Coordinates of C-alpha atoms (C1' of nucleotides) in Angstrom, one line a residue:
Chain A
M214 CA 277.4 146.2 81.6
P215 CA 273.7 146.9 81.2
M216 CA 272.3 146.5 84.8
S217 CA 269.0 147.8 83.4
L218 CA 266.9 145.9 86.0
R219 CA 268.3 148.1 88.8
H220 CA 267.4 151.3 87.0
A221 CA 264.1 150.1 85.6
L222 CA 263.0 149.5 89.2
L223 CA 264.1 152.9 90.2
A224 CA 262.1 154.4 87.3
L225 CA 259.0 152.4 88.3
L226 CA 259.3 153.6 91.9
E227 CA 259.6 157.2 90.8
A228 CA 255.9 156.9 90.0
G229 CA 255.2 156.3 93.7
A230 CA 255.8 153.8 96.5
M231 CA 255.0 150.1 95.8
T232 CA 255.4 146.8 97.5
G233 CA 257.7 144.2 95.8
Y234 CA 254.7 142.3 94.6
E235 CA 253.0 145.3 93.1
L236 CA 256.2 146.3 91.5
A237 CA 256.7 142.9 90.0
K238 CA 253.2 143.0 88.6
Q239 CA 253.7 146.5 87.1
F240 CA 257.1 145.4 85.8
D241 CA 255.5 142.5 83.9
Q242 CA 253.1 144.8 82.2
S243 CA 255.7 147.4 81.2
V244 CA 259.5 147.1 81.4
A245 CA 259.3 143.3 80.9
Y246 CA 258.6 143.9 77.2
V247 CA 262.2 145.3 76.9
W248 CA 263.9 143.7 79.8
H249 CA 262.6 140.4 81.1
A250 CA 263.1 139.5 84.8
Q251 CA 261.8 136.9 87.2
H252 CA 260.0 138.0 90.3
S253 CA 262.6 136.3 92.5
Q254 CA 265.2 138.5 90.8
I255 CA 263.2 141.6 91.5
Y256 CA 262.9 140.9 95.2
T257 CA 266.7 140.3 95.4
E258 CA 267.4 143.5 93.5
L259 CA 265.1 145.5 95.8
R260 CA 267.0 144.3 98.8
R261 CA 270.3 145.3 97.1
L262 CA 268.9 148.8 96.2
E263 CA 267.8 149.1 99.8
S264 CA 271.2 148.3 101.2
G265 CA 272.7 150.8 98.7
G266 CA 270.3 153.5 100.1
L267 CA 268.6 154.1 96.7
V268 CA 265.3 153.0 98.1
V269 CA 263.8 152.7 101.6
A270 CA 261.3 150.2 102.7
R271 CA 258.5 150.4 105.3
T272 CA 257.1 147.2 106.6
L273 CA 253.3 147.1 106.4
A274 CA 250.7 144.7 107.8
R275 CA 248.7 142.5 105.5
G276 CA 245.0 142.1 106.3
D277 CA 243.5 142.5 109.7
K278 CA 245.2 139.9 111.8
A279 CA 248.6 141.3 110.8
L280 CA 250.1 137.8 110.8
A281 CA 251.7 138.6 107.5
T282 CA 253.6 141.6 106.3
K283 CA 254.7 143.2 103.1
R284 CA 257.3 145.8 102.3
A285 CA 256.6 149.1 100.5
Y286 CA 259.5 150.6 98.7
T287 CA 260.1 154.4 98.2
L288 CA 262.7 156.0 96.0
T289 CA 265.2 158.1 98.0
E290 CA 266.9 161.3 96.9
S291 CA 270.0 159.4 96.0
G292 CA 267.9 156.9 94.1
L293 CA 266.4 159.6 92.0
A294 CA 269.9 161.1 91.4
E295 CA 271.1 157.6 90.3
L296 CA 268.1 157.4 87.9
R297 CA 269.1 160.8 86.3
R298 CA 272.7 159.8 86.1
W299 CA 271.8 156.6 84.3
V300 CA 269.7 158.5 81.7
R301 CA 272.7 160.7 81.0
E302 CA 275.2 157.9 80.8
V303 CA 275.9 156.6 77.3
E304 CA 276.4 152.8 77.6
E305 CA 278.5 150.6 75.5
P306 CA 276.0 148.5 73.6
P307 CA 276.3 144.9 74.7
A308 CA 278.0 142.5 72.3
M309 CA 275.8 140.9 69.8
R310 CA 274.5 137.5 70.8
D311 CA 271.6 136.0 68.9
S312 CA 271.3 132.2 68.8
A313 CA 268.7 132.2 66.0
Y314 CA 271.2 133.9 63.7
V315 CA 274.0 131.6 64.7
K316 CA 271.8 128.7 63.7
A317 CA 270.6 130.5 60.5
T318 CA 274.3 130.5 59.5
Y319 CA 274.6 126.8 59.7
L320 CA 271.3 125.6 58.3
E321 CA 273.1 123.5 55.7
Y322 CA 273.7 120.9 58.4
G323 CA 270.1 120.1 58.3
S324 CA 267.5 119.3 55.6
F325 CA 265.5 121.9 53.8
Q326 CA 262.5 120.9 55.8
E327 CA 264.4 121.4 59.1
A328 CA 265.5 124.8 57.8
R329 CA 261.9 125.7 57.1
T330 CA 260.9 124.7 60.5
Q331 CA 263.4 127.0 62.1
L332 CA 262.4 130.0 60.0
R333 CA 258.7 129.4 60.5
A334 CA 259.3 129.3 64.3
H335 CA 261.2 132.5 64.0
R336 CA 258.4 134.2 62.0
A337 CA 255.7 132.9 64.4
H338 CA 257.7 134.2 67.4
Y339 CA 258.0 137.7 66.0
E340 CA 254.5 137.8 64.8
A341 CA 253.3 137.2 68.3
L342 CA 255.7 139.8 69.6
R343 CA 254.6 142.3 67.0
D344 CA 251.0 141.9 68.0
R345 CA 251.7 142.4 71.7
Y346 CA 253.9 145.4 71.0
E347 CA 251.2 147.0 68.8
L348 CA 248.6 146.5 71.5
H349 CA 250.9 148.1 74.0
V350 CA 251.6 151.1 71.7
D351 CA 247.8 151.7 71.5
Q352 CA 247.4 151.5 75.2
L353 CA 250.2 153.9 75.8
A354 CA 249.0 156.4 73.2
R355 CA 245.6 156.4 74.8
R356 CA 247.3 156.7 78.2
E357 CA 245.4 153.7 79.4
T358 CA 248.0 151.9 81.5
A359 CA 247.8 152.2 85.3
L360 CA 251.4 153.0 85.6
L361 CA 251.4 155.7 83.0
R362 CA 248.4 157.4 84.6
R363 CA 250.2 157.3 87.9
R364 CA 253.3 158.8 86.4
L365 CA 251.3 161.6 84.6
A366 CA 249.3 162.3 87.8
G367 CA 252.6 163.1 89.6
S368 CA 254.2 165.2 86.8
P369 CA 253.5 168.7 85.5
A370 CA 251.1 168.8 82.6
E371 CA 253.6 170.3 80.1
S372 CA 255.8 167.2 80.5
H373 CA 253.0 164.7 79.7
D374 CA 253.4 164.7 75.9
A375 CA 257.1 163.9 76.2
I376 CA 256.6 161.1 78.8
V377 CA 254.0 159.5 76.5
A378 CA 255.9 160.2 73.3
Y379 CA 259.1 158.6 74.4
K380 CA 257.4 155.4 75.4
V381 CA 255.3 155.2 72.2
H382 CA 258.5 155.8 70.2
A383 CA 260.3 153.0 72.0
Y384 CA 257.5 150.5 71.5
R385 CA 257.0 151.5 67.9
G386 CA 260.7 150.6 67.5
L387 CA 260.0 147.2 68.8
V388 CA 257.2 146.8 66.3
A389 CA 259.5 147.8 63.5
R390 CA 262.1 145.4 64.7
A391 CA 259.6 142.5 64.9
R392 CA 258.5 143.3 61.3
T393 CA 262.1 143.2 60.1
E394 CA 262.5 139.8 61.6
I395 CA 259.3 138.5 60.0
E396 CA 260.4 139.8 56.6
W397 CA 263.8 138.2 57.1
A398 CA 262.3 134.8 57.9
E399 CA 260.0 135.1 54.8
R400 CA 262.9 135.9 52.5
G401 CA 264.6 132.9 54.0
L402 CA 261.7 130.6 53.3
E403 CA 261.7 131.8 49.7
L404 CA 265.4 131.2 49.5
I405 CA 264.9 127.6 50.6
D406 CA 262.2 127.1 47.9
R407 CA 264.7 128.2 45.3
L408 CA 267.5 126.1 46.7
E409 CA 265.2 123.0 46.7
D410 CA 264.1 123.6 43.2
G411 CA 267.8 123.5 42.4
G412 CA 267.1 126.3 39.9
T413 CA 268.8 129.6 39.6
L414 CA 270.0 131.4 42.6
P415 CA 269.4 135.1 42.0
K416 CA 271.7 137.4 43.9
Chain B
M77 CA 269.1 128.4 77.0
P78 CA 271.1 129.4 74.0
M79 CA 274.5 127.7 74.5
S80 CA 275.4 128.8 71.0
L81 CA 279.1 129.0 71.7
R82 CA 279.4 125.3 72.1
H83 CA 277.7 124.6 68.8
A84 CA 279.4 127.4 66.9
L85 CA 282.7 125.8 67.8
L86 CA 281.5 122.4 66.6
A87 CA 280.5 124.0 63.3
L88 CA 283.8 125.7 62.9
L89 CA 285.7 122.4 63.5
E90 CA 283.5 120.7 61.0
A91 CA 285.5 122.6 58.4
G92 CA 288.7 120.8 59.6
A93 CA 291.0 120.4 62.6
M94 CA 292.3 123.6 64.3
T95 CA 294.2 124.7 67.3
G96 CA 292.4 126.8 70.0
Y97 CA 294.2 129.9 68.8
E98 CA 293.4 129.4 65.1
L99 CA 289.8 128.6 66.1
A100 CA 289.6 131.8 68.1
K101 CA 290.9 133.8 65.2
Q102 CA 288.4 132.3 62.8
F103 CA 285.7 132.8 65.3
D104 CA 286.4 136.5 65.5
Q105 CA 286.0 136.8 61.8
S106 CA 282.8 134.9 61.5
V107 CA 280.6 133.7 64.3
A108 CA 281.6 136.7 66.5
Y109 CA 279.3 138.9 64.3
V110 CA 276.4 137.0 65.7
W111 CA 277.7 135.6 69.0
H112 CA 280.5 137.4 70.7
A113 CA 282.9 135.5 72.9
Q114 CA 286.3 136.1 74.6
H115 CA 289.2 133.9 73.7
S116 CA 289.5 132.7 77.2
Q117 CA 285.9 131.4 77.0
I118 CA 286.7 129.6 73.8
Y119 CA 289.6 127.7 75.5
T120 CA 287.4 126.8 78.4
E121 CA 284.6 125.6 76.2
L122 CA 287.0 123.5 74.0
R123 CA 288.2 121.7 77.2
R124 CA 284.6 121.1 78.1
L125 CA 283.8 119.8 74.6
E126 CA 286.8 117.5 74.8
S127 CA 285.7 116.0 78.2
G128 CA 282.3 115.5 76.7
G129 CA 283.8 113.5 73.8
L130 CA 282.5 115.9 71.1
V131 CA 286.0 116.8 70.0
V132 CA 289.4 115.2 70.5
A133 CA 292.7 117.0 70.8
R134 CA 296.2 116.2 69.6
T135 CA 299.1 117.9 71.3
L136 CA 301.5 119.3 68.7
A137 CA 304.9 120.9 69.0
R138 CA 305.4 124.5 68.3
G139 CA 308.5 125.5 66.4
D140 CA 311.7 123.5 66.2
K141 CA 312.8 123.4 69.8
A142 CA 309.5 122.0 70.9
L143 CA 309.7 123.8 74.2
A144 CA 306.1 124.9 73.7
T145 CA 303.0 123.0 72.6
K146 CA 299.7 123.7 71.1
R147 CA 296.5 121.5 70.9
A148 CA 294.7 120.8 67.6
Y149 CA 291.0 119.9 68.0
T150 CA 289.1 117.6 65.7
L151 CA 285.4 117.0 65.6
T152 CA 284.3 113.5 66.6
E153 CA 281.4 111.4 65.3
S154 CA 279.4 112.3 68.3
G155 CA 280.3 116.0 67.9
L156 CA 279.0 115.9 64.4
A157 CA 275.8 114.2 65.6
E158 CA 275.4 116.9 68.2
L159 CA 275.8 119.6 65.6
R160 CA 273.1 118.0 63.4
R161 CA 270.8 117.6 66.5
W162 CA 271.2 121.3 67.3
V163 CA 270.3 122.4 63.8
R164 CA 267.1 120.3 64.1
E165 CA 266.2 121.6 67.5
V166 CA 263.8 124.5 67.7
E167 CA 264.9 126.7 70.6
E168 CA 262.8 128.9 72.8
P169 CA 263.9 132.4 71.8
P170 CA 265.6 134.0 74.8
A171 CA 263.7 136.6 76.7
M172 CA 264.0 140.2 75.3
R173 CA 266.6 142.2 77.0
D174 CA 267.8 145.5 75.4
S175 CA 269.2 148.2 77.6
A176 CA 269.0 150.9 74.9
Y177 CA 265.2 150.4 74.7
V178 CA 264.8 150.4 78.4
K179 CA 266.5 153.8 78.5
A180 CA 264.6 155.1 75.5
T181 CA 261.5 154.5 77.6
Y182 CA 262.7 156.7 80.3
L183 CA 264.3 159.6 78.4
E184 CA 262.0 162.1 80.1
Y185 CA 264.3 161.9 83.2
G186 CA 266.9 163.7 81.2
S187 CA 267.1 166.9 79.1
F188 CA 266.3 167.0 75.4
Q189 CA 270.1 167.3 74.7
E190 CA 270.8 164.2 76.8
A191 CA 268.0 162.3 74.9
R192 CA 269.6 163.3 71.6
T193 CA 273.0 162.1 72.7
Q194 CA 271.6 158.7 73.5
L195 CA 269.9 158.4 70.1
R196 CA 272.9 159.6 68.2
A197 CA 275.0 157.1 69.9
H198 CA 272.5 154.4 69.0
R199 CA 272.5 155.5 65.4
A200 CA 276.3 155.7 65.2
H201 CA 276.6 152.2 66.7
Y202 CA 274.3 150.6 64.2
E203 CA 275.8 152.5 61.3
A204 CA 279.1 151.0 62.1
L205 CA 277.6 147.6 62.5
R206 CA 275.7 147.9 59.2
D207 CA 278.9 148.8 57.4
R208 CA 280.7 145.8 58.8
Y209 CA 277.8 143.4 58.0
E210 CA 277.7 144.7 54.5
L211 CA 281.4 144.1 54.0
H212 CA 281.0 140.6 55.3
V213 CA 278.0 139.9 53.0
D214 CA 280.1 140.9 50.0
Q215 CA 283.0 138.7 51.1
L216 CA 280.7 135.7 51.7
A217 CA 278.9 136.2 48.4
R218 CA 282.3 136.3 46.6
R219 CA 283.4 133.2 48.6
E220 CA 286.5 135.1 49.8
T221 CA 286.7 134.2 53.4
A222 CA 289.3 131.6 54.4
L223 CA 286.9 129.6 56.5
L224 CA 284.2 129.4 53.8
R225 CA 286.7 128.2 51.2
R226 CA 287.8 125.5 53.6
R227 CA 284.1 124.5 54.1
L228 CA 283.4 124.4 50.4
A229 CA 286.6 122.5 49.6
G230 CA 285.4 119.7 51.9
S231 CA 281.8 119.6 50.7
P232 CA 280.2 118.2 47.5
A233 CA 279.8 120.9 44.8
E234 CA 276.0 120.7 44.7
S235 CA 275.9 121.8 48.3
H236 CA 278.0 124.9 47.7
D237 CA 275.1 127.3 46.8
A238 CA 273.1 126.4 49.9
I239 CA 276.1 126.8 52.2
V240 CA 276.9 130.3 50.8
A241 CA 273.2 131.3 50.5
Y242 CA 272.3 130.6 54.1
K243 CA 275.2 132.7 55.4
V244 CA 274.5 135.5 53.0
H245 CA 270.9 135.5 54.1
A246 CA 271.8 135.6 57.8
Y247 CA 274.1 138.5 57.4
R248 CA 271.7 140.4 55.1
G249 CA 269.2 140.0 58.0
L250 CA 271.7 141.7 60.2
V251 CA 272.1 144.5 57.7
A252 CA 268.3 144.9 57.7
R253 CA 268.2 144.9 61.5
A254 CA 270.9 147.6 61.7
R255 CA 268.9 149.7 59.2
T256 CA 265.8 149.4 61.3
E257 CA 267.7 150.6 64.3
I258 CA 269.1 153.6 62.4
E259 CA 265.7 154.6 61.2
W260 CA 264.3 154.2 64.7
A261 CA 267.0 156.5 66.1
E262 CA 266.3 159.1 63.4
R263 CA 262.6 159.1 64.1
G264 CA 263.5 159.6 67.7
L265 CA 265.6 162.6 66.9
E266 CA 262.8 164.1 64.9
L267 CA 260.4 163.5 67.8
I268 CA 262.7 165.4 70.1
D269 CA 262.8 168.3 67.8
R270 CA 259.1 168.5 67.8
L271 CA 258.9 168.1 71.5
E272 CA 261.4 170.9 72.0
D273 CA 259.5 173.2 69.7
G274 CA 256.6 172.5 72.0
G275 CA 254.5 172.5 68.9
T276 CA 252.1 169.9 67.7
L277 CA 252.7 166.3 68.4
P278 CA 251.5 164.3 65.4
K279 CA 250.4 160.8 66.1
Chain C
dC140 C1' 236.4 125.3 103.1
dA141 C1' 238.8 125.3 98.8
dG142 C1' 241.3 127.4 95.4
dA143 C1' 243.3 131.5 93.4
dG144 C1' 246.2 134.8 94.0
dC145 C1' 249.0 137.6 97.4
dA146 C1' 253.6 138.0 99.2
dT147 C1' 258.3 136.9 100.1
dG148 C1' 262.1 134.8 99.5
dT149 C1' 266.7 131.1 99.3
dA150 C1' 270.0 128.0 97.0
dA151 C1' 272.4 125.8 93.3
dC152 C1' 273.8 126.3 89.0
dG153 C1' 275.2 128.0 84.2
dT154 C1' 277.1 131.4 81.5
dG155 C1' 279.7 135.2 80.5
dT156 C1' 282.9 139.2 82.0
dT157 C1' 287.2 141.1 83.6
dA158 C1' 291.4 141.0 85.0
dC159 C1' 295.4 138.6 85.5
dA160 C1' 299.2 135.5 84.3
dT161 C1' 302.8 133.4 81.6
dG162 C1' 306.0 132.3 78.3
dA163 C1' 307.6 130.9 73.4
dT164 C1' 308.4 131.9 68.6
dT165 C1' 309.0 134.6 64.5
dG166 C1' 310.4 138.4 61.8
dT167 C1' 313.1 142.7 61.6
Chain D
dA159 C1' 317.7 142.4 70.9
dC160 C1' 313.1 143.8 70.5
dA161 C1' 308.3 143.8 69.3
dA162 C1' 304.4 141.5 67.6
dT163 C1' 301.8 137.8 67.8
dC164 C1' 301.4 133.0 68.8
dA165 C1' 299.4 130.2 72.5
dT166 C1' 297.2 128.8 76.6
dG167 C1' 295.0 129.3 80.4
dT168 C1' 293.1 130.7 85.8
dA169 C1' 290.3 133.2 89.3
dA170 C1' 286.9 136.2 91.0
dC171 C1' 282.9 138.1 90.1
dA172 C1' 278.2 139.6 88.1
dC173 C1' 274.1 138.5 86.4
dG174 C1' 270.4 135.6 85.3
dT175 C1' 267.8 131.0 85.5
dT176 C1' 265.5 127.2 87.7
dA177 C1' 263.7 125.0 91.2
dC178 C1' 262.3 125.0 95.5
dA179 C1' 259.9 126.7 99.7
dT180 C1' 256.5 128.8 102.7
dG181 C1' 252.4 130.6 104.3
dC182 C1' 248.5 134.1 104.4
dT183 C1' 244.2 136.2 102.7
dC184 C1' 240.3 136.9 100.0
dT185 C1' 236.4 135.3 97.2
dG186 C1' 232.8 132.3 96.2

DNA sequence: CAGAGCATGTAACGTGTTACATGATTGT
DNA sequence: ACAATCATGTAACACGTTACATGCTCTG
């Protein structure tokens, strides 16, 4: 069982206390690239972490009138311990489940045009992802993201290279992955051309 | 929303009537590579498909005594229509969610050895997958799988190349994907070596 | 004073996981 | 007789999605 949301939130809070809303914003600009979650789920998970003692919350006033409040969350000792345990733990990779590939297997139930539409959508999707990942890699490598700066500010200088390098490596992996998908879709489009020409089908 | 299990079952039944158990067996040797499901889920889904009129079931006797029964499922007209509709439909790709990459982003919370352990497990996992996918590609290309033969037997000869080619293409995509993951893990391991040497960190 | 964005949630639902549960039939 | 495998499910739970819901505060 992944349960990555829980641990991603702990990791974000390790950089310093944040309110649920702030956390959700930071989440969208970092972890969400690898683990998407709705804001509503983040609020729910924060409450769960709180009742498990992994984070503590302070209620703060919003604005002058103090008619509204917000809650700032801080990582506890036991939350940090859990974060470290999680990094050590080798998880069973989740079972494969990719609807695009299921469909790719059964494209013969549609026309060649329909098959092309599917593969073009696949390519377009991963082209957009690739571009976003590449941008993020650049930002990370230049240490330009708010969250990363906060992390680095609170860590000893000799650890900075590793902190940045791990993140850059992960996002470069996503770029490579997106490229693989784009190439796959393109080979598929070429295959359809050959099938439609009814000509030879090279191995 | 993917809901691929539903449609994968329809596609399997298009090859001919099968009992739940047979279907589950065939599933494990084909679709499960791209969409994993427990047998218990397959039985549940078959009942749902039945109540939706996409398949019909006949109750058959098992053995001579007929003390036990089994249920053979057949695709209906409306089931076939749904299968074709699904192939036409362009689905929104599901949001990214990969726990291995989340962890790869936060490897700095563990030691270099722990980071290596994670990446080695990643590599081993995808090496095993790659081997299984490659085997499957070979079997498909030689038209050796039981299910594929059944499909081909019930289809016009001129469609055979396309049926085989789509499947081979899909599984080759999975091989490419696995290779990308293996290379990524290896680049990660090299990175850790450089980090540990404390030397230069090339871009 | 209006609209954008801050801020926090709840509820119903769908899908998938895990564990449990049962018993018949076939081959040795 | 025994084991493997055929054959079919149920129940509780975890996780995530979608839609709904509310109201404050800051900026122009």
